Amino acid sequence: MLDFHKLDLIANRNKKFTSLTKDIFEYVRTSYPCLGRVSLVVIDGNSLSTYHTEDITRDEIPLEFEEIAIRQGSSIDQIISQSQYRIIDNLNKLPETRHIQMLKESGYLSSLAYPVVHRDKVIGIVFFNSKTPNLFQSEQVKKDFFYVAHIIATLKIMVFERQSHFNKLLTIALKIGHERDPETAQHLVRIGRYSEALARLLTRYKPEITTQFIHRIKCYAPFHDIGKYRIPDEILFSTNTFTPQERAVMNQHTIYGEEIITNVVSMADLTNIPSEEVTFLKNIIRHHHEAFDGTGHPDGLAHAHIPLEARIVTLADVFDALLTKRPYKEPWSVEEVVSFIKQKSGSLFDPLCVEVLLNNLDEMMHIRQTFADEPSEEHKLAMTV
């Protein structure tokens, strides 16, 4: 039986969400040592994506980095649509999905799923997994774990609300800048999706990529060029080759972008936004024009000195830009883009990022097709003639 007062004290410590979840998990295991795993997943459209996991079996399970489709009519779909909990007494009785197989291979037999509800909408699910079957049937056990789930859900909602406030302010700044940016809105969406996909694929090589890293890069990659807002029109909209002086002005957009984020954070009451969130965003904005060999700007960083999130966004940005028609160029063919990326591997791009992108080119092209640009007004008119 858990001490709810002690749980409240743990949850109210001045720590970030992941640390609090770890402390709660460790305390619960003193009373329920058969509990081996707690995982929080968030809902993204028609799929589930792991936000954070504590697991005694291993630090990270590869499948944690994959999105799970929500099948219509499934028990997960019912948790979301009806805001109801779900108990599974024995995982061996369930269909052998990849996720169930992963849990069984780790020795888990029973499960409790509890919805995270924010303003009458399920935004996530807390999962508990035990190596003992039928653990969650006892009324006392259910009472204990419902309380733990409620605490974790409350902590997540606090994070969600802070993040939503921050994202709204960033989006306002981005929209103001985008009014003057020749890039399409779908280009920004694609950059986030490419970057997320690359981060997921890189997890087998880069242990520093966590589930939170993946969520952050998807969210923040579209802000990479926010500093273009302060570039003069005659340069920003030029279809001519830049002079050295014009190029120097354009290159300042990475510095301007970082300054914009600093201003957004300082002007708004964002003291509750974790510093690592702001640093991650600034890394993308400031360093997405660094080159892997150190010849980029603004700081001439090279190799691992360039933040990984920036290395990923650099490749995603160039990949999409080359495939896209711009006022100053026609779109390149896929073959031309692949040839260029190979040529620039190790100089402009991180070779590992290049390898992962090219080995999963079909997935990248699927993202491009799914989030294709809207037809221009001229194209729409031509189609009606």
Short mmCIF file of C-alpha atoms in Angstrom, two decimals:
data_model
loop_
_atom_site.label_atom_id
_atom_site.label_comp_id
_atom_site.label_asym_id
_atom_site.label_seq_id
_atom_site.Cartn_x
_atom_site.Cartn_y
_atom_site.Cartn_z
CA MET A 1 0.00 0.00 0.00
CA LEU A 2 1.36 3.39 -1.02
CA ASP A 3 1.68 6.47 1.16
CA PHE A 4 -0.19 9.09 -0.89
CA HIS A 5 1.18 11.94 1.20
CA LYS A 6 4.72 10.85 0.44
CA LEU A 7 3.86 10.58 -3.25
CA ASP A 8 2.58 14.16 -3.17
CA LEU A 9 5.80 15.35 -1.56
CA ILE A 10 7.86 13.60 -4.25
CA ALA A 11 5.75 15.08 -7.05
CA ASN A 12 6.10 18.60 -5.64
CA ARG A 13 9.89 18.62 -5.70
CA ASN A 14 11.52 21.28 -7.84
CA LYS A 15 12.66 18.93 -10.60
CA LYS A 16 11.96 18.44 -14.28
CA PHE A 17 9.27 15.99 -15.39
CA THR A 18 11.62 13.12 -16.25
CA SER A 19 13.36 13.29 -12.87
CA LEU A 20 10.06 13.41 -10.98
CA THR A 21 8.75 10.42 -12.94
CA LYS A 22 11.90 8.48 -12.07
CA ASP A 23 11.54 9.34 -8.36
CA ILE A 24 7.87 8.33 -8.37
CA PHE A 25 8.68 5.08 -10.18
CA GLU A 26 11.40 4.17 -7.70
CA TYR A 27 9.14 4.91 -4.72
CA VAL A 28 6.25 2.84 -6.11
CA ARG A 29 8.61 -0.11 -6.65
CA THR A 30 9.38 -0.19 -2.91
CA SER A 31 5.80 -1.39 -2.40
CA TYR A 32 5.38 -3.10 -5.78
CA PRO A 33 8.77 -4.56 -6.81
CA CYS A 34 7.08 -6.51 -9.58
CA LEU A 35 6.40 -3.21 -11.36
CA GLY A 36 9.09 -2.95 -14.00
CA ARG A 37 7.98 -0.21 -16.30
CA VAL A 38 6.04 3.04 -16.49
CA SER A 39 5.68 4.82 -19.80
CA LEU A 40 3.95 8.00 -20.89
CA VAL A 41 2.89 8.20 -24.52
CA VAL A 42 1.36 11.20 -26.23
CA ILE A 43 -1.18 11.27 -29.03
CA ASP A 44 -0.09 12.72 -32.35
CA GLY A 45 -2.90 12.53 -34.86
CA ASN A 46 -3.63 8.86 -35.43
CA SER A 47 -0.53 7.53 -33.71
CA LEU A 48 1.07 7.19 -30.29
CA SER A 49 4.57 8.45 -29.60
CA THR A 50 6.55 7.71 -26.43
CA TYR A 51 7.31 10.82 -24.39
CA HIS A 52 9.20 9.20 -21.49
CA THR A 53 9.78 5.72 -20.07
CA GLU A 54 11.28 4.30 -16.88
CA ASP A 55 12.14 0.63 -17.32
CA ILE A 56 14.23 -1.68 -15.13
CA THR A 57 14.89 -4.09 -17.99
CA ARG A 58 17.02 -1.72 -20.05
CA ASP A 59 17.52 2.02 -20.33
CA GLU A 60 15.93 2.32 -23.76
CA ILE A 61 14.02 -0.16 -25.89
CA PRO A 62 14.35 0.43 -29.65
CA LEU A 63 10.62 0.15 -30.22
CA GLU A 64 10.12 3.09 -27.85
CA PHE A 65 11.41 5.31 -30.65
CA GLU A 66 8.82 4.17 -33.17
CA GLU A 67 5.35 5.60 -33.56
CA ILE A 68 2.45 3.19 -33.04
CA ALA A 69 -0.61 3.55 -35.25
CA ILE A 70 -3.95 3.75 -33.43
CA ARG A 71 -6.18 1.15 -35.00
CA GLN A 72 -9.85 2.07 -35.12
CA GLY A 73 -11.87 -0.02 -32.66
CA SER A 74 -8.81 -1.22 -30.76
CA SER A 75 -8.60 -1.08 -26.97
CA ILE A 76 -6.23 1.91 -27.30
CA ASP A 77 -8.81 3.66 -29.47
CA GLN A 78 -11.42 3.01 -26.77
CA ILE A 79 -9.15 4.44 -24.04
CA ILE A 80 -8.87 7.63 -26.10
CA SER A 81 -12.46 7.93 -27.32
CA GLN A 82 -14.07 7.00 -23.99
CA SER A 83 -11.42 8.37 -21.57
CA GLN A 84 -11.40 5.04 -19.74
CA TYR A 85 -8.68 2.93 -18.18
CA ARG A 86 -7.71 -0.53 -19.42
CA ILE A 87 -6.37 -3.52 -17.50
CA ILE A 88 -4.72 -6.54 -19.13
CA ASP A 89 -4.21 -9.48 -16.80
CA ASN A 90 -2.04 -11.57 -19.10
CA LEU A 91 -0.28 -10.25 -22.18
CA ASN A 92 0.07 -13.79 -23.52
CA LYS A 93 -3.62 -13.73 -24.38
CA LEU A 94 -3.29 -10.70 -26.68
CA PRO A 95 -2.54 -10.68 -30.43
CA GLU A 96 1.23 -10.75 -31.06
CA THR A 97 1.86 -7.17 -32.17
CA ARG A 98 5.44 -5.87 -32.19
CA HIS A 99 4.75 -3.84 -29.08
CA ILE A 100 3.26 -6.77 -27.18
CA GLN A 101 6.15 -8.95 -28.31
CA MET A 102 8.64 -6.39 -26.97
CA LEU A 103 6.91 -6.31 -23.58
CA LYS A 104 6.74 -10.10 -23.35
CA GLU A 105 10.41 -10.46 -24.29
CA SER A 106 11.19 -8.13 -21.38
CA GLY A 107 9.21 -10.40 -19.05
CA TYR A 108 6.08 -8.26 -18.63
CA LEU A 109 2.77 -10.04 -18.18
CA SER A 110 0.17 -7.52 -16.98
CA SER A 111 -0.64 -3.93 -17.85
CA LEU A 112 -2.65 -0.93 -16.71
CA ALA A 113 -3.32 1.98 -19.07
CA TYR A 114 -4.67 5.28 -17.73
CA PRO A 115 -5.71 8.24 -19.93
CA VAL A 116 -4.24 11.73 -19.52
CA VAL A 117 -7.18 14.08 -19.97
CA HIS A 118 -6.80 17.81 -20.60
CA ARG A 119 -9.91 19.93 -21.16
CA ASP A 120 -12.06 16.88 -21.93
CA LYS A 121 -9.56 15.56 -24.48
CA VAL A 122 -7.20 12.61 -24.05
CA ILE A 123 -3.71 13.90 -24.86
CA GLY A 124 -1.74 10.88 -23.67
CA ILE A 125 -1.76 7.57 -21.83
CA VAL A 126 0.21 6.36 -18.80
CA PHE A 127 1.15 2.67 -19.03
CA PHE A 128 2.25 0.49 -16.10
CA ASN A 129 3.73 -2.96 -16.77
CA SER A 130 4.35 -5.72 -14.25
CA LYS A 131 6.13 -9.06 -14.40
CA THR A 132 3.32 -10.53 -12.32
CA PRO A 133 0.03 -11.54 -14.00
CA ASN A 134 -3.28 -10.20 -12.64
CA LEU A 135 -1.50 -7.52 -10.58
CA PHE A 136 -4.01 -4.77 -11.23
CA GLN A 137 -7.21 -6.64 -10.28
CA SER A 138 -7.18 -5.93 -6.53
CA GLU A 139 -9.20 -2.86 -5.53
CA GLN A 140 -6.37 -1.63 -3.29
CA VAL A 141 -3.83 -2.04 -6.09
CA LYS A 142 -6.08 -0.21 -8.52
CA LYS A 143 -6.56 2.58 -6.01
CA ASP A 144 -2.79 2.92 -5.59
CA PHE A 145 -1.98 2.93 -9.30
CA PHE A 146 -4.85 5.22 -10.22
CA TYR A 147 -3.40 7.72 -7.76
CA VAL A 148 0.09 7.35 -9.23
CA ALA A 149 -1.29 7.69 -12.75
CA HIS A 150 -3.20 10.80 -11.73
CA ILE A 151 -0.02 12.38 -10.35
CA ILE A 152 1.97 11.61 -13.52
CA ALA A 153 -0.92 12.86 -15.67
CA THR A 154 -1.09 16.11 -13.67
CA LEU A 155 2.66 16.64 -14.07
CA LYS A 156 2.38 16.01 -17.82
CA ILE A 157 -0.52 18.44 -18.15
CA MET A 158 1.57 21.13 -16.45
CA VAL A 159 4.36 20.47 -18.97
CA PHE A 160 1.82 20.44 -21.80
CA GLU A 161 0.34 23.79 -20.80
CA ARG A 162 3.75 25.45 -20.43
CA GLN A 163 4.86 24.03 -23.75
CA SER A 164 1.63 25.11 -25.45
CA HIS A 165 2.08 28.66 -24.18
CA PHE A 166 5.67 28.74 -25.41
CA ASN A 167 4.72 27.26 -28.78
CA LYS A 168 1.92 29.79 -29.27
CA LEU A 169 4.33 32.66 -28.73
CA LEU A 170 6.86 31.08 -31.07
CA THR A 171 4.18 30.47 -33.69
CA ILE A 172 3.11 34.11 -33.57
CA ALA A 173 6.72 35.14 -34.13
CA LEU A 174 7.05 32.57 -36.92
CA LYS A 175 3.87 33.74 -38.66
CA ILE A 176 5.02 37.35 -38.55
CA GLY A 177 8.30 36.28 -40.10
CA HIS A 178 6.68 33.90 -42.57
CA GLU A 179 4.66 36.74 -44.10
CA ARG A 180 7.97 37.92 -45.51
CA ASP A 181 9.60 34.55 -46.07
CA PRO A 182 9.51 33.14 -49.63
CA GLU A 183 9.50 29.60 -48.21
CA THR A 184 6.16 27.77 -48.20
CA ALA A 185 4.35 26.86 -45.00
CA GLN A 186 4.50 23.18 -46.02
CA HIS A 187 8.29 23.42 -46.33
CA LEU A 188 8.39 24.23 -42.62
CA VAL A 189 6.13 21.30 -41.80
CA ARG A 190 8.27 18.97 -43.89
CA ILE A 191 11.46 20.10 -42.14
CA GLY A 192 9.93 19.10 -38.82
CA ARG A 193 8.81 15.73 -40.18
CA TYR A 194 12.11 14.92 -41.92
CA SER A 195 14.04 15.88 -38.80
CA GLU A 196 11.81 13.76 -36.58
CA ALA A 197 12.18 10.76 -38.90
CA LEU A 198 15.96 11.14 -39.07
CA ALA A 199 16.18 11.42 -35.28
CA ARG A 200 14.13 8.23 -34.84
CA LEU A 201 16.31 6.38 -37.34
CA LEU A 202 19.51 7.64 -35.69
CA THR A 203 18.63 6.26 -32.25
CA ARG A 204 20.44 2.98 -32.96
CA TYR A 205 23.66 4.95 -33.48
CA LYS A 206 23.24 7.93 -31.17
CA PRO A 207 22.41 7.05 -27.53
CA GLU A 208 22.03 10.77 -26.74
CA ILE A 209 18.80 10.80 -28.77
CA THR A 210 15.95 10.33 -26.30
CA THR A 211 12.23 10.26 -26.90
CA GLN A 212 12.13 13.88 -25.72
CA PHE A 213 14.84 14.79 -28.26
CA ILE A 214 12.57 13.41 -30.99
CA HIS A 215 9.58 15.44 -29.81
CA ARG A 216 11.68 18.59 -29.54
CA ILE A 217 13.22 18.39 -32.99
CA LYS A 218 9.84 17.86 -34.63
CA CYS A 219 8.47 20.87 -32.77
CA TYR A 220 11.44 23.23 -33.17
CA ALA A 221 12.94 22.41 -36.59
CA PRO A 222 10.34 24.57 -38.42
CA PHE A 223 11.68 27.65 -36.59
CA HIS A 224 15.17 27.31 -38.09
CA ASP A 225 14.82 30.35 -40.40
CA ILE A 226 12.79 32.61 -38.10
CA GLY A 227 15.57 35.22 -38.24
CA LYS A 228 14.86 35.94 -41.92
CA TYR A 229 12.18 38.32 -40.61
CA ARG A 230 14.93 40.91 -40.12
CA ILE A 231 16.55 40.52 -43.56
CA PRO A 232 15.85 43.48 -45.94
CA ASP A 233 13.36 42.79 -48.76
CA GLU A 234 15.83 43.52 -51.54
CA ILE A 235 18.01 40.66 -50.29
CA LEU A 236 15.37 38.26 -48.97
CA PHE A 237 13.37 38.32 -52.22
CA SER A 238 16.28 38.65 -54.62
CA THR A 239 16.41 36.15 -57.52
CA ASN A 240 19.98 37.09 -58.37
CA THR A 241 23.21 35.60 -57.10
CA PHE A 242 24.17 37.36 -53.88
CA THR A 243 27.14 39.68 -53.80
CA PRO A 244 29.60 38.98 -50.95
CA GLN A 245 28.05 41.90 -49.05
CA GLU A 246 24.50 40.61 -49.58
CA ARG A 247 25.54 37.10 -48.57
CA ALA A 248 27.03 38.48 -45.36
CA VAL A 249 23.72 40.18 -44.56
CA MET A 250 21.71 37.03 -45.31
CA ASN A 251 24.03 34.97 -43.13
CA GLN A 252 23.04 37.14 -40.19
CA HIS A 253 19.60 35.51 -40.07
CA THR A 254 20.92 32.80 -37.76
CA ILE A 255 22.05 35.45 -35.25
CA TYR A 256 18.82 37.41 -35.67
CA GLY A 257 16.80 34.25 -35.07
CA GLU A 258 18.57 33.51 -31.82
CA GLU A 259 17.96 37.11 -30.71
CA ILE A 260 14.25 36.78 -31.52
CA ILE A 261 13.97 33.71 -29.30
CA THR A 262 15.83 35.49 -26.50
CA ASN A 263 13.37 38.39 -26.79
CA VAL A 264 10.33 36.07 -26.80
CA VAL A 265 11.56 34.31 -23.67
CA SER A 266 12.46 37.54 -21.84
CA MET A 267 9.31 39.49 -22.72
CA ALA A 268 6.93 36.68 -21.76
CA ASP A 269 6.72 35.02 -18.37
CA LEU A 270 8.43 31.81 -19.43
CA THR A 271 10.43 31.12 -16.30
CA ASN A 272 8.87 27.64 -16.12
CA ILE A 273 10.15 26.59 -19.55
CA PRO A 274 13.16 24.31 -18.97
CA SER A 275 16.41 25.89 -20.08
CA GLU A 276 17.23 22.82 -22.16
CA GLU A 277 14.14 23.48 -24.29
CA VAL A 278 15.31 26.99 -25.13
CA THR A 279 18.90 25.83 -25.70
CA PHE A 280 17.72 23.08 -28.07
CA LEU A 281 15.70 25.60 -30.10
CA LYS A 282 18.54 28.11 -30.21
CA ASN A 283 20.98 25.41 -31.30
CA ILE A 284 18.82 24.68 -34.34
CA ILE A 285 18.39 28.33 -35.24
CA ARG A 286 21.97 29.47 -34.72
CA HIS A 287 23.81 26.44 -36.08
CA HIS A 288 21.78 25.07 -39.00
CA HIS A 289 24.24 26.72 -41.44
CA GLU A 290 27.35 25.26 -39.84
CA ALA A 291 29.25 22.81 -42.04
CA PHE A 292 30.54 19.47 -40.83
CA ASP A 293 34.09 20.37 -41.90
CA GLY A 294 34.06 23.67 -40.01
CA THR A 295 33.63 26.01 -43.00
CA GLY A 296 30.08 27.09 -42.12
CA HIS A 297 28.71 30.01 -40.13
CA PRO A 298 28.22 31.76 -37.77
CA ASP A 299 30.76 30.03 -35.51
CA GLY A 300 32.73 27.72 -37.78
CA LEU A 301 31.94 24.69 -35.64
CA ALA A 302 32.92 21.25 -36.90
CA HIS A 303 31.97 17.61 -36.38
CA ALA A 304 30.57 16.83 -32.91
CA HIS A 305 30.98 20.46 -31.85
CA ILE A 306 27.91 21.19 -33.98
CA PRO A 307 24.85 20.21 -31.90
CA LEU A 308 23.31 17.02 -33.25
CA GLU A 309 19.90 18.66 -33.61
CA ALA A 310 21.45 21.28 -35.90
CA ARG A 311 23.27 18.64 -37.99
CA ILE A 312 19.98 16.85 -38.55
CA VAL A 313 18.06 20.01 -39.49
CA THR A 314 20.84 21.14 -41.86
CA LEU A 315 20.44 18.00 -43.94
CA ALA A 316 16.64 18.04 -43.78
CA ASP A 317 16.54 21.70 -44.87
CA VAL A 318 18.87 21.31 -47.85
CA PHE A 319 17.23 18.05 -48.93
CA ASP A 320 13.81 19.70 -49.14
CA ALA A 321 15.07 23.01 -50.56
CA LEU A 322 16.78 21.29 -53.50
CA LEU A 323 13.66 19.31 -54.34
CA THR A 324 11.48 22.42 -54.24
CA LYS A 325 10.90 25.10 -56.87
CA ARG A 326 12.07 28.52 -55.71
CA PRO A 327 11.88 31.96 -57.38
CA TYR A 328 15.57 31.64 -58.25
CA LYS A 329 15.64 27.97 -59.35
CA GLU A 330 13.70 25.00 -60.68
CA PRO A 331 13.33 21.88 -58.53
CA TRP A 332 16.12 19.34 -58.76
CA SER A 333 15.43 15.72 -59.58
CA VAL A 334 15.74 13.14 -56.82
CA GLU A 335 18.82 11.74 -58.57
CA GLU A 336 20.47 15.17 -58.62
CA VAL A 337 19.70 15.73 -54.94
CA VAL A 338 21.08 12.33 -53.96
CA SER A 339 24.25 12.99 -55.96
CA PHE A 340 24.74 16.40 -54.29
CA ILE A 341 24.18 15.03 -50.79
CA LYS A 342 26.67 12.23 -51.38
CA GLN A 343 29.18 14.75 -52.72
CA LYS A 344 28.78 16.97 -49.64
CA SER A 345 28.89 14.15 -47.08
CA GLY A 346 31.69 14.90 -44.66
CA SER A 347 32.05 18.51 -45.78
CA LEU A 348 28.63 20.14 -45.44
CA PHE A 349 26.74 17.21 -43.91
CA ASP A 350 27.31 14.73 -41.09
CA PRO A 351 28.15 11.47 -42.93
CA LEU A 352 26.05 9.37 -40.56
CA CYS A 353 23.00 11.57 -41.13
CA VAL A 354 23.56 11.27 -44.88
CA GLU A 355 23.82 7.48 -44.66
CA VAL A 356 20.59 7.22 -42.69
CA LEU A 357 18.68 9.56 -45.02
CA LEU A 358 19.81 7.81 -48.19
CA ASN A 359 19.10 4.36 -46.73
CA ASN A 360 15.56 5.53 -45.95
CA LEU A 361 14.91 7.70 -48.99
CA ASP A 362 11.48 6.16 -49.60
CA GLU A 363 10.34 7.28 -46.14
CA MET A 364 11.62 10.81 -46.77
CA MET A 365 9.85 11.00 -50.13
CA HIS A 366 6.65 9.74 -48.52
CA ILE A 367 6.85 12.64 -46.07
CA ARG A 368 7.37 15.03 -48.97
CA GLN A 369 4.32 13.69 -50.79
CA THR A 370 2.15 13.68 -47.67
CA PHE A 371 2.95 17.33 -46.92
CA ALA A 372 3.24 18.58 -50.49
CA ASP A 373 2.98 22.29 -51.29
CA GLU A 374 -0.41 23.70 -52.15
CA PRO A 375 -0.72 24.49 -55.88
CA SER A 376 0.04 28.13 -56.68
CA GLU A 377 -2.74 30.42 -57.88
CA GLU A 378 -1.13 30.44 -61.34
CA HIS A 379 -1.11 26.64 -61.40
CA LYS A 380 -4.73 26.47 -60.28
CA LEU A 381 -5.72 28.91 -63.02
CA ALA A 382 -3.79 26.97 -65.64
CA MET A 383 -5.55 23.76 -64.62
CA THR A 384 -8.97 25.34 -65.21
CA VAL A 385 -8.15 26.65 -68.68
#
